[in-house]
Amino acid sequence: MSSTAVSTVLPMFIAGERRESRGHAEQLFNPATGAPTVIFQHSTRDEINAAVDAAQAAFPAWSRTPVLQRCRVLFHFHGMLERHADELIALITEENGKTLEESKGSFQRGLECIEFAGGATSLMMGDTVERVGTGVDGYSIRQPLGVCAGITPFNFPFMVPLWMYPMAIACGNTFVHKPSERVPRSAMRIAELLHESGLPPGVLNVVHGARETVDALLTHPKIRAVSFVGSSAVAKYIYATAAANGKRVQALGGAKNHSVVMPDADLRSAAQVVMASSFGCAGERCVATSVVVAVGDIADPLIAELRRIADSMRVGDGAAPGSEMGPIITPEAKKRIAGYVDAGIADGATLVRDGRKDSCSQSSGNFLGPTIFDNVTPQMKIAREEIFGPVLSVVRVKNLQEAIDLINSSQYGNASSIFTRSGNTAREFVTSTQTGMVGVNVGVPAPTAIFPFAGWRGSFFGDLHALGKDSVQFYTESKVVTCRWPED
Ligand code: NAD
C-alpha cells in the first residue's frame, strides 16, 4: 500500500514536496467497512497561495522546456503508474468503494489520457500559409496559458484528474489540483509518482478542501484557467464565478442518461449491458444508464430480465473477490438515494425490486442493493433528477420518436444509447438525440481520451470540453504571426 495510505494525516503537495496543513481536520472512512482511513485537512488561504505561487514560479522554465522533453516526463510517468498498478488500483477501491475490476478499468482509462497527452508534440502544431501578402507569410502557434487549476469529483479518484493535468502540463502549463475531499489519497499518490518520474517541482501541486478552497482558486488572480468535473449545480457556479474572474473555464456537470431498447434489440445482451451501465460503480458514474426507455412490447420481457440479473448481483466490499457492486460513497449519499426510492413510490411508480431490503443494505458499510422501478413517467422526480446511485427507472414508450422526445426534454444532455438491429433506426437516433455522447448497442458510452468528453446542455458549462483536441485548445492560447522580411 502507498505511503500516503498508511499515514494518519494526509499532506498537501506543494513545490515538489509533501507539506503538512494547518487547516481544519476531518476523518475519512472506508465506504465498505466504515473503518477510519486518514485525517484530511482543508488547506488554508496561505497554503493555497503558496501552491499557486509555486506553480507560477515553475511556469517560465517549464513552458520553455521543449515539448518533446515535457512529453518524455509523461512517458516515464506512464511506466511508473504501470509499475504501481496493483497499489493504485487497491487504493482507488479503498477510498471510493468501487470493485477492483472497476478500479482496474478506470486505471486503464487514466493511462489512455497520458498516452493521448504524450502526442502534444503534434497536437500543438499550428498552421502556416505562405505568402498571405506580397512577401508576407502567416502562421499560427499555440502557447501555454500559465497556471491552471483542476477541481475533481469523488467518483473517479484516479481517472478524472488525469483528464486534466497530463494535457495541461504537456502543453507547457503548470497546475494546481484540488481533489474531492472524499477521495484525496489517490490524487496525492499520483502527484508523488509524477514527481518521481522527473516532473520539476511546482509544475503540479495538490491542495485540499471543499467550497472555500475552490473559491480561493476561482478568484485567484494568478490562475488563468479552471477545469471542473462534478455535479451540475456546482459546475454552473464554477463556470459563472471563474468566468467573472476573467478565467477560461470548462465545467463538466451531472447527468441523467437514457438507454433506449427497441423491440428488435437482442434482449439478453441489451439487458446485460444496461445492467452493467446502471449498476457499475453503484450507479455513481456520470455515464450510468439511469433511465431505460423500453419501446413497444419489449418492456415486459426486458424488465423480467433486468430483475433476474439484479437478483443475482453480488453486492459487497469492492476489495473482496467476486464483488460485482461496491458501496455508496458516504452514509449521507446512501440516505439521499434511499429518499429517491421513497419519492418514486410516492409518485406512483411500480417498485419492481427494492434494494433497500437486501441484506447488504443492513450491513455496516454504505451498501444499497440494486433497485428497479417500472411505469415511471417523465414528470416523476426519479425520471428528472440525477440520483447517482443504484436505482434504475424504466419508462415505457410507444415508438422511437417518443423515446427521442423524452431524452431531448431532459435538463441534462450528457449521454444516451440505443439497442437495435436496425441501422436506419440507429442512424435516426444518432442524428436526433440531443446528448453530447451517443452509443449504439453499447451502454451509455464514455469515449476514449482521443475524443472530447462532450456533454451538452445542463451537463456542461463552457465551450471546449475535456480530452480530445478540445483539451489542447483549452490549455493553449493561439497566436497568429504575420511576418515580412524585407530584401537586404
Ligand atoms: P460535487 O459537485 O459535489 O463535487 C465536485 C467538486 O466540487 C469537489 O472537488 C468538491 O469539493 C467541489 N464542490 C462541492 N460543492 C461545492 C460548492 N458548493 N462550491 C464549490 N466547490 C464545490 O460532485 P461529486 O459528488 O464529487 O461528484 C458527483 C457528480 O459529478 C455527479 O453529479 C456526476 O454526474 C458528476 N460527474 C460528472 C462527470 C462528467 O464528465 N460530466 C464525470 C464525473 C462525475
PDB file of N, CA, C and O in Angstrom, residues 27-76:
ATOM      1  N   GLN A  27     -11.948  13.398   9.630  1.00  0.00           N
ATOM      2  CA  GLN A  27     -11.596  11.988   9.491  1.00  0.00           C
ATOM      3  C   GLN A  27     -12.287  11.414   8.249  1.00  0.00           C
ATOM      4  O   GLN A  27     -13.478  11.663   8.030  1.00  0.00           O
ATOM      5  N   LEU A  28     -11.563  10.655   7.435  1.00  0.00           N
ATOM      6  CA  LEU A  28     -12.188   9.961   6.306  1.00  0.00           C
ATOM      7  C   LEU A  28     -12.350   8.479   6.645  1.00  0.00           C
ATOM      8  O   LEU A  28     -11.583   7.937   7.434  1.00  0.00           O
ATOM      9  N   PHE A  29     -13.353   7.844   5.993  1.00  0.00           N
ATOM     10  CA  PHE A  29     -13.683   6.451   6.302  1.00  0.00           C
ATOM     11  C   PHE A  29     -13.736   5.611   5.034  1.00  0.00           C
ATOM     12  O   PHE A  29     -14.073   6.109   3.959  1.00  0.00           O
ATOM     13  N   ASN A  30     -13.446   4.326   5.197  1.00  0.00           N
ATOM     14  CA  ASN A  30     -13.611   3.373   4.097  1.00  0.00           C
ATOM     15  C   ASN A  30     -15.108   3.142   3.885  1.00  0.00           C
ATOM     16  O   ASN A  30     -15.809   2.735   4.820  1.00  0.00           O
ATOM     17  N   PRO A  31     -15.632   3.399   2.667  1.00  0.00           N
ATOM     18  CA  PRO A  31     -17.091   3.305   2.473  1.00  0.00           C
ATOM     19  C   PRO A  31     -17.639   1.877   2.591  1.00  0.00           C
ATOM     20  O   PRO A  31     -18.831   1.698   2.827  1.00  0.00           O
ATOM     21  N   ALA A  32     -16.766   0.883   2.437  1.00  0.00           N
ATOM     22  CA  ALA A  32     -17.253  -0.504   2.513  1.00  0.00           C
ATOM     23  C   ALA A  32     -17.288  -1.025   3.946  1.00  0.00           C
ATOM     24  O   ALA A  32     -18.155  -1.824   4.293  1.00  0.00           O
ATOM     25  N   THR A  33     -16.333  -0.562   4.757  1.00  0.00           N
ATOM     26  CA  THR A  33     -16.233  -1.135   6.104  1.00  0.00           C
ATOM     27  C   THR A  33     -16.577  -0.134   7.199  1.00  0.00           C
ATOM     28  O   THR A  33     -16.815  -0.520   8.335  1.00  0.00           O
ATOM     29  N   GLY A  34     -16.545   1.152   6.858  1.00  0.00           N
ATOM     30  CA  GLY A  34     -16.760   2.187   7.863  1.00  0.00           C
ATOM     31  C   GLY A  34     -15.513   2.430   8.712  1.00  0.00           C
ATOM     32  O   GLY A  34     -15.523   3.261   9.623  1.00  0.00           O
ATOM     33  N   ALA A  35     -14.403   1.743   8.392  1.00  0.00           N
ATOM     34  CA  ALA A  35     -13.178   1.917   9.190  1.00  0.00           C
ATOM     35  C   ALA A  35     -12.526   3.260   8.864  1.00  0.00           C
ATOM     36  O   ALA A  35     -12.505   3.671   7.698  1.00  0.00           O
ATOM     37  N   PRO A  36     -11.961   3.953   9.888  1.00  0.00           N
ATOM     38  CA  PRO A  36     -11.280   5.219   9.609  1.00  0.00           C
ATOM     39  C   PRO A  36     -10.036   4.993   8.745  1.00  0.00           C
ATOM     40  O   PRO A  36      -9.369   3.965   8.887  1.00  0.00           O
ATOM     41  N   THR A  37      -9.781   5.910   7.828  1.00  0.00           N
ATOM     42  CA  THR A  37      -8.593   5.759   6.960  1.00  0.00           C
ATOM     43  C   THR A  37      -7.573   6.858   7.277  1.00  0.00           C
ATOM     44  O   THR A  37      -6.653   6.610   8.047  1.00  0.00           O
ATOM     45  N   VAL A  38      -7.756   8.051   6.730  1.00  0.00           N
ATOM     46  CA  VAL A  38      -6.787   9.117   7.014  1.00  0.00           C
ATOM     47  C   VAL A  38      -7.511  10.348   7.558  1.00  0.00           C
ATOM     48  O   VAL A  38      -8.719  10.502   7.380  1.00  0.00           O
ATOM     49  N   ILE A  39      -6.732  11.205   8.174  1.00  0.00           N
ATOM     50  CA  ILE A  39      -7.248  12.528   8.563  1.00  0.00           C
ATOM     51  C   ILE A  39      -6.872  13.482   7.447  1.00  0.00           C
ATOM     52  O   ILE A  39      -5.732  13.493   6.964  1.00  0.00           O
ATOM     53  N   PHE A  40      -7.865  14.225   7.056  1.00  0.00           N
ATOM     54  CA  PHE A  40      -7.727  15.085   5.886  1.00  0.00           C
ATOM     55  C   PHE A  40      -7.865  16.525   6.375  1.00  0.00           C
ATOM     56  O   PHE A  40      -8.688  16.812   7.240  1.00  0.00           O
ATOM     57  N   GLN A  41      -7.031  17.437   5.851  1.00  0.00           N
ATOM     58  CA  GLN A  41      -7.112  18.832   6.316  1.00  0.00           C
ATOM     59  C   GLN A  41      -7.401  19.776   5.153  1.00  0.00           C
ATOM     60  O   GLN A  41      -6.805  19.649   4.077  1.00  0.00           O
ATOM     61  N   HIS A  42      -8.301  20.714   5.389  1.00  0.00           N
ATOM     62  CA  HIS A  42      -8.638  21.725   4.380  1.00  0.00           C
ATOM     63  C   HIS A  42      -7.491  22.735   4.317  1.00  0.00           C
ATOM     64  O   HIS A  42      -7.136  23.322   5.359  1.00  0.00           O
ATOM     65  N   SER A  43      -6.938  22.956   3.147  1.00  0.00           N
ATOM     66  CA  SER A  43      -5.811  23.892   3.032  1.00  0.00           C
ATOM     67  C   SER A  43      -6.263  25.305   3.409  1.00  0.00           C
ATOM     68  O   SER A  43      -7.390  25.708   3.099  1.00  0.00           O
ATOM     69  N   THR A  44      -5.364  26.031   4.065  1.00  0.00           N
ATOM     70  CA  THR A  44      -5.677  27.420   4.424  1.00  0.00           C
ATOM     71  C   THR A  44      -5.421  28.323   3.213  1.00  0.00           C
ATOM     72  O   THR A  44      -4.790  27.907   2.235  1.00  0.00           O
ATOM     73  N   ARG A  45      -5.881  29.570   3.317  1.00  0.00           N
ATOM     74  CA  ARG A  45      -5.682  30.521   2.222  1.00  0.00           C
ATOM     75  C   ARG A  45      -4.179  30.698   1.923  1.00  0.00           C
ATOM     76  O   ARG A  45      -3.762  30.708   0.763  1.00  0.00           O
ATOM     77  N   ASP A  46      -3.351  30.764   2.975  1.00  0.00           N
ATOM     78  CA  ASP A  46      -1.901  30.923   2.769  1.00  0.00           C
ATOM     79  C   ASP A  46      -1.317  29.719   2.039  1.00  0.00           C
ATOM     80  O   ASP A  46      -0.418  29.849   1.193  1.00  0.00           O
ATOM     81  N   GLU A  47      -1.815  28.546   2.406  1.00  0.00           N
ATOM     82  CA  GLU A  47      -1.297  27.325   1.763  1.00  0.00           C
ATOM     83  C   GLU A  47      -1.701  27.275   0.291  1.00  0.00           C
ATOM     84  O   GLU A  47      -0.909  26.868  -0.569  1.00  0.00           O
ATOM     85  N   ILE A  48      -2.923  27.716   0.011  1.00  0.00           N
ATOM     86  CA  ILE A  48      -3.377  27.746  -1.393  1.00  0.00           C
ATOM     87  C   ILE A  48      -2.532  28.759  -2.183  1.00  0.00           C
ATOM     88  O   ILE A  48      -2.074  28.480  -3.294  1.00  0.00           O
ATOM     89  N   ASN A  49      -2.293  29.912  -1.556  1.00  0.00           N
ATOM     90  CA  ASN A  49      -1.454  30.915  -2.223  1.00  0.00           C
ATOM     91  C   ASN A  49      -0.054  30.360  -2.488  1.00  0.00           C
ATOM     92  O   ASN A  49       0.542  30.615  -3.538  1.00  0.00           O
ATOM     93  N   ALA A  50       0.465  29.588  -1.526  1.00  0.00           N
ATOM     94  CA  ALA A  50       1.815  29.014  -1.699  1.00  0.00           C
ATOM     95  C   ALA A  50       1.818  28.044  -2.881  1.00  0.00           C
ATOM     96  O   ALA A  50       2.785  28.003  -3.660  1.00  0.00           O
ATOM     97  N   ALA A  51       0.722  27.276  -3.035  1.00  0.00           N
ATOM     98  CA  ALA A  51       0.646  26.324  -4.155  1.00  0.00           C
ATOM     99  C   ALA A  51       0.595  27.082  -5.489  1.00  0.00           C
ATOM    100  O   ALA A  51       1.281  26.716  -6.454  1.00  0.00           O
ATOM    101  N   VAL A  52      -0.197  28.148  -5.535  1.00  0.00           N
ATOM    102  CA  VAL A  52      -0.300  28.918  -6.783  1.00  0.00           C
ATOM    103  C   VAL A  52       1.042  29.614  -7.068  1.00  0.00           C
ATOM    104  O   VAL A  52       1.512  29.640  -8.225  1.00  0.00           O
ATOM    105  N   ASP A  53       1.670  30.135  -6.023  1.00  0.00           N
ATOM    106  CA  ASP A  53       2.983  30.784  -6.217  1.00  0.00           C
ATOM    107  C   ASP A  53       4.014  29.785  -6.750  1.00  0.00           C
ATOM    108  O   ASP A  53       4.840  30.117  -7.604  1.00  0.00           O
ATOM    109  N   ALA A  54       3.959  28.552  -6.216  1.00  0.00           N
ATOM    110  CA  ALA A  54       4.909  27.527  -6.684  1.00  0.00           C
ATOM    111  C   ALA A  54       4.668  27.241  -8.167  1.00  0.00           C
ATOM    112  O   ALA A  54       5.614  27.094  -8.952  1.00  0.00           O
ATOM    113  N   ALA A  55       3.376  27.175  -8.539  1.00  0.00           N
ATOM    114  CA  ALA A  55       3.047  26.907  -9.945  1.00  0.00           C
ATOM    115  C   ALA A  55       3.487  28.078 -10.831  1.00  0.00           C
ATOM    116  O   ALA A  55       4.029  27.885 -11.923  1.00  0.00           O
ATOM    117  N   GLN A  56       3.281  29.268 -10.321  1.00  0.00           N
ATOM    118  CA  GLN A  56       3.669  30.467 -11.079  1.00  0.00           C
ATOM    119  C   GLN A  56       5.187  30.522 -11.252  1.00  0.00           C
ATOM    120  O   GLN A  56       5.696  30.843 -12.331  1.00  0.00           O
ATOM    121  N   ALA A  57       5.919  30.174 -10.188  1.00  0.00           N
ATOM    122  CA  ALA A  57       7.386  30.219 -10.242  1.00  0.00           C
ATOM    123  C   ALA A  57       7.925  29.159 -11.208  1.00  0.00           C
ATOM    124  O   ALA A  57       8.970  29.350 -11.844  1.00  0.00           O
ATOM    125  N   ALA A  58       7.217  28.024 -11.309  1.00  0.00           N
ATOM    126  CA  ALA A  58       7.701  26.937 -12.180  1.00  0.00           C
ATOM    127  C   ALA A  58       7.384  27.200 -13.651  1.00  0.00           C
ATOM    128  O   ALA A  58       7.979  26.582 -14.540  1.00  0.00           O
ATOM    129  N   PHE A  59       6.437  28.112 -13.904  1.00  0.00           N
ATOM    130  CA  PHE A  59       5.933  28.279 -15.280  1.00  0.00           C
ATOM    131  C   PHE A  59       7.000  28.727 -16.299  1.00  0.00           C
ATOM    132  O   PHE A  59       7.104  28.125 -17.373  1.00  0.00           O
ATOM    133  N   PRO A  60       7.831  29.752 -16.014  1.00  0.00           N
ATOM    134  CA  PRO A  60       8.749  30.209 -17.075  1.00  0.00           C
ATOM    135  C   PRO A  60       9.655  29.087 -17.591  1.00  0.00           C
ATOM    136  O   PRO A  60       9.791  28.901 -18.804  1.00  0.00           O
ATOM    137  N   ALA A  61      10.233  28.314 -16.677  1.00  0.00           N
ATOM    138  CA  ALA A  61      11.168  27.261 -17.129  1.00  0.00           C
ATOM    139  C   ALA A  61      10.410  26.114 -17.793  1.00  0.00           C
ATOM    140  O   ALA A  61      10.825  25.587 -18.830  1.00  0.00           O
ATOM    141  N   TRP A  62       9.263  25.749 -17.201  1.00  0.00           N
ATOM    142  CA  TRP A  62       8.527  24.601 -17.757  1.00  0.00           C
ATOM    143  C   TRP A  62       7.964  24.928 -19.138  1.00  0.00           C
ATOM    144  O   TRP A  62       8.016  24.112 -20.063  1.00  0.00           O
ATOM    145  N   SER A  63       7.455  26.135 -19.319  1.00  0.00           N
ATOM    146  CA  SER A  63       6.854  26.482 -20.610  1.00  0.00           C
ATOM    147  C   SER A  63       7.924  26.583 -21.693  1.00  0.00           C
ATOM    148  O   SER A  63       7.618  26.434 -22.881  1.00  0.00           O
ATOM    149  N   ARG A  64       9.163  26.835 -21.293  1.00  0.00           N
ATOM    150  CA  ARG A  64      10.254  26.909 -22.276  1.00  0.00           C
ATOM    151  C   ARG A  64      10.991  25.578 -22.420  1.00  0.00           C
ATOM    152  O   ARG A  64      11.928  25.475 -23.210  1.00  0.00           O
ATOM    153  N   THR A  65      10.624  24.607 -21.646  1.00  0.00           N
ATOM    154  CA  THR A  65      11.182  23.258 -21.824  1.00  0.00           C
ATOM    155  C   THR A  65      10.608  22.701 -23.124  1.00  0.00           C
ATOM    156  O   THR A  65       9.391  22.772 -23.347  1.00  0.00           O
ATOM    157  N   PRO A  66      11.473  22.183 -24.021  1.00  0.00           N
ATOM    158  CA  PRO A  66      10.929  21.690 -25.300  1.00  0.00           C
ATOM    159  C   PRO A  66       9.794  20.687 -25.091  1.00  0.00           C
ATOM    160  O   PRO A  66       9.843  19.871 -24.171  1.00  0.00           O
ATOM    161  N   VAL A  67       8.790  20.776 -25.939  1.00  0.00           N
ATOM    162  CA  VAL A  67       7.607  19.921 -25.798  1.00  0.00           C
ATOM    163  C   VAL A  67       7.977  18.440 -25.786  1.00  0.00           C
ATOM    164  O   VAL A  67       7.371  17.638 -25.065  1.00  0.00           O
ATOM    165  N   LEU A  68       9.019  18.075 -26.552  1.00  0.00           N
ATOM    166  CA  LEU A  68       9.439  16.668 -26.551  1.00  0.00           C
ATOM    167  C   LEU A  68       9.882  16.236 -25.158  1.00  0.00           C
ATOM    168  O   LEU A  68       9.591  15.136 -24.707  1.00  0.00           O
ATOM    169  N   GLN A  69      10.584  17.132 -24.484  1.00  0.00           N
ATOM    170  CA  GLN A  69      11.045  16.787 -23.119  1.00  0.00           C
ATOM    171  C   GLN A  69       9.879  16.731 -22.148  1.00  0.00           C
ATOM    172  O   GLN A  69       9.844  15.905 -21.240  1.00  0.00           O
ATOM    173  N   ARG A  70       8.931  17.635 -22.322  1.00  0.00           N
ATOM    174  CA  ARG A  70       7.758  17.602 -21.422  1.00  0.00           C
ATOM    175  C   ARG A  70       7.009  16.279 -21.610  1.00  0.00           C
ATOM    176  O   ARG A  70       6.592  15.643 -20.641  1.00  0.00           O
ATOM    177  N   CYS A  71       6.861  15.874 -22.864  1.00  0.00           N
ATOM    178  CA  CYS A  71       6.144  14.609 -23.121  1.00  0.00           C
ATOM    179  C   CYS A  71       6.932  13.413 -22.591  1.00  0.00           C
ATOM    180  O   CYS A  71       6.347  12.430 -22.131  1.00  0.00           O
ATOM    181  N   ARG A  72       8.273  13.530 -22.644  1.00  0.00           N
ATOM    182  CA  ARG A  72       9.095  12.414 -22.144  1.00  0.00           C
ATOM    183  C   ARG A  72       8.814  12.166 -20.661  1.00  0.00           C
ATOM    184  O   ARG A  72       8.790  11.032 -20.209  1.00  0.00           O
ATOM    185  N   VAL A  73       8.589  13.225 -19.894  1.00  0.00           N
ATOM    186  CA  VAL A  73       8.251  13.052 -18.469  1.00  0.00           C
ATOM    187  C   VAL A  73       6.955  12.248 -18.359  1.00  0.00           C
ATOM    188  O   VAL A  73       6.821  11.352 -17.511  1.00  0.00           O
ATOM    189  N   LEU A  74       6.004  12.542 -19.261  1.00  0.00           N
ATOM    190  CA  LEU A  74       4.733  11.795 -19.214  1.00  0.00           C
ATOM    191  C   LEU A  74       4.939  10.317 -19.558  1.00  0.00           C
ATOM    192  O   LEU A  74       4.274   9.447 -18.998  1.00  0.00           O
ATOM    193  N   PHE A  75       5.864  10.042 -20.487  1.00  0.00           N
ATOM    194  CA  PHE A  75       6.124   8.624 -20.806  1.00  0.00           C
ATOM    195  C   PHE A  75       6.689   7.908 -19.576  1.00  0.00           C
ATOM    196  O   PHE A  75       6.307   6.779 -19.268  1.00  0.00           O
ATOM    197  N   HIS A  76       7.610   8.591 -18.861  1.00  0.00           N
ATOM    198  CA  HIS A  76       8.162   7.978 -17.631  1.00  0.00           C
ATOM    199  C   HIS A  76       7.046   7.772 -16.608  1.00  0.00           C
ATOM    200  O   HIS A  76       6.997   6.760 -15.915  1.00  0.00           O
TER     201      HIS A  76
END
